[in-house]
Amino acid sequence: MLHEIDGFLYHCEYTVQKPKSEDFLLVFDGDRILLRREVPLTLAKISDFEEEDITAKDFQYLFSIGSHSFFLLKKPYLFRMEPFYFASIQTFREFSPRWLVFAGVTAYHLSYWYNHNRYCGVCAAPLIHREDERALLCPACGNIKYPDIAVAIIVGVVHGEKILLTRYCAGVYRRYALIAGFVEIGESLYDAVRREVYEEVGLTVKHIRYYDNQPWGFSQSLLVGFFAELDGTEEITLAKEELTEATWVRREDLKVGPSEISLTRKMMAAYKNREILFP
């Protein structure tokens, strides 16, 4: 999955660091990432921009993976393009190696948080970065803002030799997926599973089993995967504002996508390979 990075150690702890020429530089324009035109595709480095009008204050340290450090460019990218170009962050679904995929998606998560938290939500004063931890501090009222991580569930609803697949209305992902949704305030993970299944397809479930979890920076979330057995009728009542389709697919007919970074794909493969069985 996304965070399984081939034995590299992810250092998420925040420290104040100065960028070095060999460090990676993440440049975002909304949901697009700056990539170097190479085969295979790769991220930019600090050395690529040493002749540009950029100073140390324009860089924000993000994290390290193994011996590689990653920085975010805080100022708008308004200079030369070649040999670079902007690509959708969805490009990371087919990117390699895995540790660079994880770095790019996680950097997007942090970039989104920084960009959406420039001013204090209490008094509207500009926020500054604390030096002892990853947090934004309001010097006027003392409010502290930590990174946002939304918890979401994914559930494979199973009925004998069939599993329920869906297609989303919103977003750019158009392949078959499993039912998913964000956990509400005051709600347990298991209650979220029951609610999302009922809201999206009008079904009830039982025998809910935890399967696995993963960080998913595409949506600034932590995904928690479950399998559950259908309890009652298999007749679907589709929530058309959420889904365009929901259908039961037999185990032998299930097609598993090529991407290996998503929990959804891992869960579908587990069901296909009969790793998931209900009595």
Short mmCIF file of N, CA and C in Angstrom, two decimals, residues 65-209:
data_model
loop_
_atom_site.label_atom_id
_atom_site.label_comp_id
_atom_site.label_asym_id
_atom_site.label_seq_id
_atom_site.Cartn_x
_atom_site.Cartn_y
_atom_site.Cartn_z
N ILE A 65 12.68 10.64 4.50
CA ILE A 65 12.50 9.22 4.23
C ILE A 65 13.89 8.65 4.02
N GLY A 66 14.32 7.78 4.93
CA GLY A 66 15.70 7.32 4.89
C GLY A 66 16.62 8.51 5.06
N SER A 67 17.56 8.69 4.15
CA SER A 67 18.49 9.82 4.20
C SER A 67 18.02 11.00 3.35
N HIS A 68 16.81 10.90 2.77
CA HIS A 68 16.30 11.93 1.88
C HIS A 68 15.37 12.89 2.64
N SER A 69 15.65 14.19 2.54
CA SER A 69 14.78 15.19 3.16
C SER A 69 13.91 15.85 2.10
N PHE A 70 12.72 16.28 2.50
CA PHE A 70 11.75 16.85 1.58
C PHE A 70 11.29 18.21 2.10
N PHE A 71 11.26 19.18 1.19
CA PHE A 71 10.87 20.55 1.53
C PHE A 71 9.72 20.98 0.62
N LEU A 72 8.91 21.89 1.15
CA LEU A 72 7.82 22.49 0.40
C LEU A 72 8.20 23.89 0.00
N LEU A 73 7.93 24.25 -1.26
CA LEU A 73 8.14 25.63 -1.70
C LEU A 73 6.90 26.43 -1.31
N LYS A 74 7.09 27.41 -0.44
CA LYS A 74 5.95 28.16 0.10
C LYS A 74 5.48 29.27 -0.83
N LYS A 75 6.37 29.84 -1.64
CA LYS A 75 5.99 30.96 -2.51
C LYS A 75 5.41 30.43 -3.81
N PRO A 76 4.57 31.20 -4.49
CA PRO A 76 4.00 30.76 -5.77
C PRO A 76 5.10 30.49 -6.80
N TYR A 77 4.90 29.50 -7.62
CA TYR A 77 5.87 29.14 -8.64
C TYR A 77 5.61 29.99 -9.88
N LEU A 78 6.45 30.99 -10.11
CA LEU A 78 6.21 31.95 -11.18
C LEU A 78 7.41 32.10 -12.12
N PHE A 79 8.29 31.09 -12.11
CA PHE A 79 9.49 31.23 -12.93
C PHE A 79 9.56 30.14 -13.99
N ARG A 80 10.76 29.79 -14.44
CA ARG A 80 10.91 28.91 -15.60
C ARG A 80 10.22 27.57 -15.40
N MET A 81 9.84 26.94 -16.53
CA MET A 81 9.20 25.64 -16.46
C MET A 81 10.12 24.50 -16.92
N GLU A 82 10.69 24.62 -18.10
CA GLU A 82 11.50 23.52 -18.62
C GLU A 82 12.71 23.26 -17.73
N PRO A 83 13.08 22.02 -17.48
CA PRO A 83 12.46 20.78 -17.98
C PRO A 83 11.37 20.23 -17.05
N PHE A 84 10.53 21.10 -16.51
CA PHE A 84 9.50 20.69 -15.57
C PHE A 84 8.10 20.95 -16.14
N TYR A 85 7.12 20.33 -15.52
CA TYR A 85 5.74 20.59 -15.87
C TYR A 85 4.86 20.20 -14.69
N PHE A 86 3.65 20.74 -14.66
CA PHE A 86 2.71 20.41 -13.60
C PHE A 86 1.81 19.25 -14.05
N ALA A 87 1.64 18.27 -13.16
CA ALA A 87 0.78 17.12 -13.43
C ALA A 87 -0.18 16.93 -12.26
N SER A 88 -1.30 16.31 -12.51
CA SER A 88 -2.26 16.02 -11.45
C SER A 88 -1.61 15.14 -10.39
N ILE A 89 -1.99 15.36 -9.14
CA ILE A 89 -1.45 14.49 -8.08
C ILE A 89 -1.91 13.05 -8.28
N GLN A 90 -2.96 12.83 -9.09
CA GLN A 90 -3.38 11.46 -9.37
C GLN A 90 -2.30 10.69 -10.14
N THR A 91 -1.33 11.42 -10.73
CA THR A 91 -0.21 10.77 -11.40
C THR A 91 0.54 9.85 -10.45
N PHE A 92 0.51 10.16 -9.16
CA PHE A 92 1.22 9.33 -8.18
C PHE A 92 0.67 7.91 -8.10
N ARG A 93 -0.54 7.69 -8.59
CA ARG A 93 -1.09 6.33 -8.57
C ARG A 93 -0.27 5.38 -9.44
N GLU A 94 0.42 5.93 -10.44
CA GLU A 94 1.22 5.11 -11.35
C GLU A 94 2.70 5.46 -11.27
N PHE A 95 3.11 6.14 -10.21
CA PHE A 95 4.47 6.64 -10.03
C PHE A 95 5.34 5.54 -9.44
N SER A 96 6.66 5.71 -9.49
CA SER A 96 7.60 4.81 -8.83
C SER A 96 8.92 5.57 -8.60
N PRO A 97 9.74 5.12 -7.63
CA PRO A 97 9.53 4.01 -6.70
C PRO A 97 8.50 4.37 -5.63
N ARG A 98 8.11 3.37 -4.80
CA ARG A 98 7.04 3.54 -3.85
C ARG A 98 7.33 4.63 -2.83
N TRP A 99 8.58 4.76 -2.39
CA TRP A 99 8.87 5.75 -1.35
C TRP A 99 8.71 7.18 -1.87
N LEU A 100 8.91 7.39 -3.18
CA LEU A 100 8.67 8.71 -3.75
C LEU A 100 7.17 8.97 -3.94
N VAL A 101 6.41 7.91 -4.21
CA VAL A 101 4.95 8.04 -4.28
C VAL A 101 4.43 8.50 -2.92
N PHE A 102 4.84 7.80 -1.87
CA PHE A 102 4.42 8.14 -0.52
C PHE A 102 4.82 9.57 -0.16
N ALA A 103 6.04 9.95 -0.54
CA ALA A 103 6.52 11.30 -0.25
C ALA A 103 5.66 12.35 -0.94
N GLY A 104 5.34 12.15 -2.21
CA GLY A 104 4.56 13.12 -2.94
C GLY A 104 3.15 13.29 -2.39
N VAL A 105 2.49 12.18 -2.07
CA VAL A 105 1.11 12.25 -1.57
C VAL A 105 1.08 12.83 -0.16
N THR A 106 2.05 12.44 0.67
CA THR A 106 2.10 12.98 2.03
C THR A 106 2.44 14.46 2.02
N ALA A 107 3.31 14.86 1.12
CA ALA A 107 3.64 16.28 0.99
C ALA A 107 2.41 17.08 0.56
N TYR A 108 1.60 16.49 -0.33
CA TYR A 108 0.36 17.17 -0.74
C TYR A 108 -0.57 17.37 0.45
N HIS A 109 -0.68 16.36 1.31
CA HIS A 109 -1.49 16.47 2.52
C HIS A 109 -1.04 17.65 3.37
N LEU A 110 0.27 17.76 3.59
CA LEU A 110 0.81 18.86 4.40
C LEU A 110 0.67 20.21 3.69
N SER A 111 0.89 20.23 2.39
CA SER A 111 0.75 21.47 1.63
C SER A 111 -0.68 21.98 1.72
N TYR A 112 -1.64 21.08 1.61
CA TYR A 112 -3.06 21.46 1.72
C TYR A 112 -3.33 22.08 3.09
N TRP A 113 -2.77 21.46 4.13
CA TRP A 113 -2.98 21.97 5.49
C TRP A 113 -2.37 23.36 5.67
N TYR A 114 -1.14 23.53 5.22
CA TYR A 114 -0.48 24.84 5.33
C TYR A 114 -1.28 25.92 4.58
N ASN A 115 -1.70 25.60 3.36
CA ASN A 115 -2.40 26.60 2.54
C ASN A 115 -3.77 26.98 3.10
N HIS A 116 -4.39 26.06 3.83
CA HIS A 116 -5.72 26.33 4.36
C HIS A 116 -5.70 26.80 5.82
N ASN A 117 -4.52 27.08 6.33
CA ASN A 117 -4.41 27.55 7.72
C ASN A 117 -3.36 28.65 7.83
N ARG A 118 -3.61 29.73 7.11
CA ARG A 118 -2.69 30.85 7.14
C ARG A 118 -3.05 31.87 8.21
N TYR A 119 -4.30 31.87 8.62
CA TYR A 119 -4.76 32.84 9.61
C TYR A 119 -5.48 32.13 10.76
N CYS A 120 -5.43 32.73 11.91
CA CYS A 120 -6.04 32.17 13.11
C CYS A 120 -7.56 32.09 12.96
N GLY A 121 -8.13 30.94 13.28
CA GLY A 121 -9.57 30.78 13.21
C GLY A 121 -10.30 31.43 14.37
N VAL A 122 -9.55 31.90 15.38
CA VAL A 122 -10.16 32.55 16.54
C VAL A 122 -10.18 34.06 16.39
N CYS A 123 -9.01 34.63 16.03
CA CYS A 123 -8.92 36.09 15.98
C CYS A 123 -8.48 36.64 14.62
N ALA A 124 -8.20 35.77 13.65
CA ALA A 124 -7.86 36.13 12.27
C ALA A 124 -6.45 36.70 12.10
N ALA A 125 -5.61 36.64 13.12
CA ALA A 125 -4.22 37.10 12.99
C ALA A 125 -3.42 36.08 12.17
N PRO A 126 -2.35 36.52 11.45
CA PRO A 126 -1.51 35.58 10.71
C PRO A 126 -0.85 34.58 11.65
N LEU A 127 -0.81 33.31 11.24
CA LEU A 127 -0.19 32.26 12.04
C LEU A 127 1.30 32.17 11.73
N ILE A 128 2.06 31.73 12.72
CA ILE A 128 3.49 31.46 12.53
C ILE A 128 3.76 30.01 12.88
N HIS A 129 4.87 29.47 12.37
CA HIS A 129 5.19 28.07 12.62
C HIS A 129 5.98 27.94 13.92
N ARG A 130 5.57 27.01 14.77
CA ARG A 130 6.36 26.71 15.96
C ARG A 130 7.64 26.01 15.56
N GLU A 131 8.69 26.18 16.33
CA GLU A 131 9.97 25.56 16.00
C GLU A 131 10.17 24.22 16.69
N ASP A 132 9.35 23.91 17.69
CA ASP A 132 9.55 22.68 18.45
C ASP A 132 8.61 21.55 18.05
N GLU A 133 7.66 21.80 17.14
CA GLU A 133 6.73 20.77 16.71
C GLU A 133 6.01 21.23 15.45
N ARG A 134 5.35 20.27 14.77
CA ARG A 134 4.57 20.63 13.60
C ARG A 134 3.24 21.22 14.06
N ALA A 135 3.22 22.53 14.19
CA ALA A 135 2.02 23.24 14.64
C ALA A 135 2.15 24.69 14.24
N LEU A 136 1.00 25.33 14.03
CA LEU A 136 0.94 26.75 13.72
C LEU A 136 0.41 27.49 14.94
N LEU A 137 1.07 28.58 15.28
CA LEU A 137 0.76 29.33 16.50
C LEU A 137 0.27 30.72 16.15
N CYS A 138 -0.76 31.16 16.86
CA CYS A 138 -1.22 32.53 16.72
C CYS A 138 -0.50 33.38 17.77
N PRO A 139 0.36 34.32 17.34
CA PRO A 139 1.08 35.15 18.31
C PRO A 139 0.18 36.14 19.04
N ALA A 140 -1.01 36.35 18.53
CA ALA A 140 -1.93 37.33 19.14
C ALA A 140 -2.73 36.73 20.29
N CYS A 141 -3.33 35.53 20.06
CA CYS A 141 -4.20 34.96 21.10
C CYS A 141 -3.71 33.62 21.64
N GLY A 142 -2.63 33.07 21.07
CA GLY A 142 -2.07 31.83 21.57
C GLY A 142 -2.72 30.57 21.04
N ASN A 143 -3.67 30.69 20.13
CA ASN A 143 -4.31 29.51 19.54
C ASN A 143 -3.27 28.67 18.79
N ILE A 144 -3.35 27.34 18.96
CA ILE A 144 -2.43 26.43 18.29
C ILE A 144 -3.22 25.53 17.34
N LYS A 145 -2.74 25.41 16.11
CA LYS A 145 -3.40 24.60 15.10
C LYS A 145 -2.49 23.46 14.67
N TYR A 146 -2.95 22.22 14.89
CA TYR A 146 -2.19 21.04 14.49
C TYR A 146 -2.71 20.51 13.15
N PRO A 147 -1.90 19.67 12.46
CA PRO A 147 -2.34 19.14 11.16
C PRO A 147 -3.67 18.41 11.24
N ASP A 148 -4.47 18.58 10.20
CA ASP A 148 -5.78 17.94 10.12
C ASP A 148 -5.65 16.55 9.51
N ILE A 149 -6.23 15.56 10.19
CA ILE A 149 -6.27 14.20 9.66
C ILE A 149 -7.70 13.70 9.86
N ALA A 150 -8.43 13.51 8.77
CA ALA A 150 -9.80 13.02 8.85
C ALA A 150 -9.80 11.50 8.81
N VAL A 151 -10.61 10.88 9.66
CA VAL A 151 -10.72 9.42 9.69
C VAL A 151 -11.88 9.00 8.79
N ALA A 152 -11.61 8.02 7.93
CA ALA A 152 -12.64 7.51 7.02
C ALA A 152 -12.64 5.99 7.04
N ILE A 153 -13.79 5.40 6.82
CA ILE A 153 -13.88 3.94 6.76
C ILE A 153 -14.09 3.49 5.32
N ILE A 154 -13.59 2.29 5.03
CA ILE A 154 -13.87 1.59 3.77
C ILE A 154 -14.43 0.24 4.17
N VAL A 155 -15.50 -0.20 3.51
CA VAL A 155 -16.09 -1.48 3.88
C VAL A 155 -16.42 -2.32 2.66
N GLY A 156 -15.95 -3.56 2.70
CA GLY A 156 -16.32 -4.54 1.70
C GLY A 156 -17.52 -5.32 2.21
N VAL A 157 -18.68 -5.07 1.63
CA VAL A 157 -19.90 -5.76 2.04
C VAL A 157 -19.99 -7.08 1.27
N VAL A 158 -20.05 -8.19 2.01
CA VAL A 158 -19.99 -9.52 1.41
C VAL A 158 -21.33 -10.24 1.62
N HIS A 159 -21.76 -10.93 0.57
CA HIS A 159 -22.97 -11.74 0.65
C HIS A 159 -22.68 -13.07 -0.04
N GLY A 160 -22.28 -14.08 0.75
CA GLY A 160 -21.89 -15.37 0.19
C GLY A 160 -20.68 -15.22 -0.72
N GLU A 161 -20.86 -15.54 -1.99
CA GLU A 161 -19.77 -15.46 -2.96
C GLU A 161 -19.82 -14.17 -3.78
N LYS A 162 -20.47 -13.14 -3.21
CA LYS A 162 -20.56 -11.86 -3.90
C LYS A 162 -20.08 -10.74 -2.99
N ILE A 163 -19.54 -9.69 -3.61
CA ILE A 163 -19.12 -8.49 -2.89
C ILE A 163 -19.75 -7.28 -3.57
N LEU A 164 -20.05 -6.26 -2.80
CA LEU A 164 -20.71 -5.07 -3.33
C LEU A 164 -19.67 -4.06 -3.82
N LEU A 165 -19.78 -3.65 -5.08
CA LEU A 165 -18.92 -2.64 -5.68
C LEU A 165 -19.73 -1.41 -6.03
N THR A 166 -19.07 -0.25 -5.97
CA THR A 166 -19.75 1.01 -6.24
C THR A 166 -18.91 1.89 -7.14
N ARG A 167 -19.56 2.90 -7.70
CA ARG A 167 -18.86 3.96 -8.42
C ARG A 167 -19.31 5.29 -7.83
N TYR A 168 -18.32 6.19 -7.58
CA TYR A 168 -18.62 7.49 -6.98
C TYR A 168 -19.19 8.47 -8.02
N CYS A 169 -19.97 9.42 -7.53
CA CYS A 169 -20.43 10.52 -8.38
C CYS A 169 -19.35 11.59 -8.52
N ALA A 170 -18.77 11.97 -7.38
CA ALA A 170 -17.81 13.08 -7.35
C ALA A 170 -16.38 12.57 -7.48
N GLY A 171 -15.45 13.54 -7.68
CA GLY A 171 -14.03 13.20 -7.75
C GLY A 171 -13.61 12.71 -9.12
N VAL A 172 -12.32 12.38 -9.23
CA VAL A 172 -11.77 11.97 -10.52
C VAL A 172 -11.68 10.45 -10.66
N TYR A 173 -11.87 9.73 -9.57
CA TYR A 173 -11.75 8.26 -9.61
C TYR A 173 -13.03 7.67 -10.15
N ARG A 174 -12.94 6.91 -11.24
CA ARG A 174 -14.13 6.40 -11.90
C ARG A 174 -14.19 4.86 -11.95
N ARG A 175 -13.22 4.18 -11.37
CA ARG A 175 -13.25 2.73 -11.34
C ARG A 175 -14.15 2.25 -10.21
N TYR A 176 -14.43 0.94 -10.22
CA TYR A 176 -15.21 0.37 -9.14
C TYR A 176 -14.44 0.49 -7.82
N ALA A 177 -15.17 0.74 -6.76
CA ALA A 177 -14.58 0.89 -5.43
C ALA A 177 -15.50 0.23 -4.41
N LEU A 178 -15.13 0.34 -3.15
CA LEU A 178 -15.95 -0.15 -2.05
C LEU A 178 -16.65 1.03 -1.38
N ILE A 179 -17.64 0.76 -0.60
CA ILE A 179 -18.33 1.82 0.12
C ILE A 179 -17.36 2.48 1.10
N ALA A 180 -17.38 3.81 1.15
CA ALA A 180 -16.47 4.55 2.01
C ALA A 180 -17.12 5.84 2.46
N GLY A 181 -16.62 6.38 3.56
CA GLY A 181 -17.14 7.65 4.05
C GLY A 181 -16.41 8.09 5.29
N PHE A 182 -16.53 9.36 5.62
CA PHE A 182 -15.85 9.92 6.78
C PHE A 182 -16.61 9.62 8.07
N VAL A 183 -15.86 9.43 9.14
CA VAL A 183 -16.43 9.19 10.46
C VAL A 183 -16.92 10.51 11.03
N GLU A 184 -18.11 10.51 11.59
CA GLU A 184 -18.70 11.71 12.17
C GLU A 184 -18.24 11.90 13.62
N ILE A 185 -18.38 13.12 14.12
CA ILE A 185 -18.06 13.42 15.51
C ILE A 185 -18.93 12.57 16.44
N GLY A 186 -18.30 11.94 17.44
CA GLY A 186 -19.02 11.13 18.40
C GLY A 186 -19.39 9.74 17.91
N GLU A 187 -18.86 9.34 16.77
CA GLU A 187 -19.23 8.07 16.15
C GLU A 187 -18.07 7.09 16.23
N SER A 188 -18.34 5.83 16.57
CA SER A 188 -17.30 4.81 16.55
C SER A 188 -17.07 4.36 15.11
N LEU A 189 -15.95 3.66 14.88
CA LEU A 189 -15.65 3.16 13.54
C LEU A 189 -16.72 2.16 13.09
N TYR A 190 -17.15 1.30 13.98
CA TYR A 190 -18.15 0.29 13.62
C TYR A 190 -19.51 0.94 13.33
N ASP A 191 -19.86 1.96 14.10
CA ASP A 191 -21.10 2.68 13.82
C ASP A 191 -21.02 3.39 12.47
N ALA A 192 -19.83 3.91 12.14
CA ALA A 192 -19.65 4.57 10.84
C ALA A 192 -19.83 3.58 9.69
N VAL A 193 -19.35 2.36 9.87
CA VAL A 193 -19.54 1.32 8.86
C VAL A 193 -21.03 1.08 8.62
N ARG A 194 -21.77 0.87 9.70
CA ARG A 194 -23.22 0.60 9.58
C ARG A 194 -23.94 1.77 8.91
N ARG A 195 -23.62 2.98 9.36
CA ARG A 195 -24.31 4.16 8.83
C ARG A 195 -24.03 4.36 7.34
N GLU A 196 -22.74 4.30 6.95
CA GLU A 196 -22.39 4.56 5.55
C GLU A 196 -23.02 3.52 4.62
N VAL A 197 -23.01 2.26 5.03
CA VAL A 197 -23.63 1.24 4.19
C VAL A 197 -25.12 1.51 4.02
N TYR A 198 -25.79 1.84 5.11
CA TYR A 198 -27.22 2.10 5.03
C TYR A 198 -27.52 3.36 4.23
N GLU A 199 -26.74 4.43 4.44
CA GLU A 199 -26.98 5.69 3.73
C GLU A 199 -26.75 5.55 2.23
N GLU A 200 -25.71 4.82 1.84
CA GLU A 200 -25.34 4.79 0.42
C GLU A 200 -26.11 3.75 -0.39
N VAL A 201 -26.44 2.60 0.24
CA VAL A 201 -27.10 1.55 -0.55
C VAL A 201 -28.32 0.96 0.15
N GLY A 202 -28.70 1.47 1.32
CA GLY A 202 -29.91 1.01 2.00
C GLY A 202 -29.84 -0.39 2.55
N LEU A 203 -28.64 -0.90 2.83
CA LEU A 203 -28.46 -2.25 3.34
C LEU A 203 -27.99 -2.22 4.80
N THR A 204 -28.24 -3.32 5.51
CA THR A 204 -27.72 -3.47 6.87
C THR A 204 -26.69 -4.59 6.87
N VAL A 205 -25.72 -4.49 7.81
CA VAL A 205 -24.61 -5.45 7.86
C VAL A 205 -24.42 -5.98 9.27
N LYS A 206 -23.72 -7.11 9.36
CA LYS A 206 -23.39 -7.74 10.63
C LYS A 206 -21.99 -8.31 10.53
N HIS A 207 -21.49 -8.85 11.63
CA HIS A 207 -20.17 -9.50 11.68
C HIS A 207 -19.09 -8.59 11.07
N ILE A 208 -19.01 -7.36 11.53
CA ILE A 208 -18.04 -6.39 11.01
C ILE A 208 -16.64 -6.77 11.50
N ARG A 209 -15.70 -6.86 10.56
CA ARG A 209 -14.32 -7.24 10.89
C ARG A 209 -13.35 -6.14 10.45
#
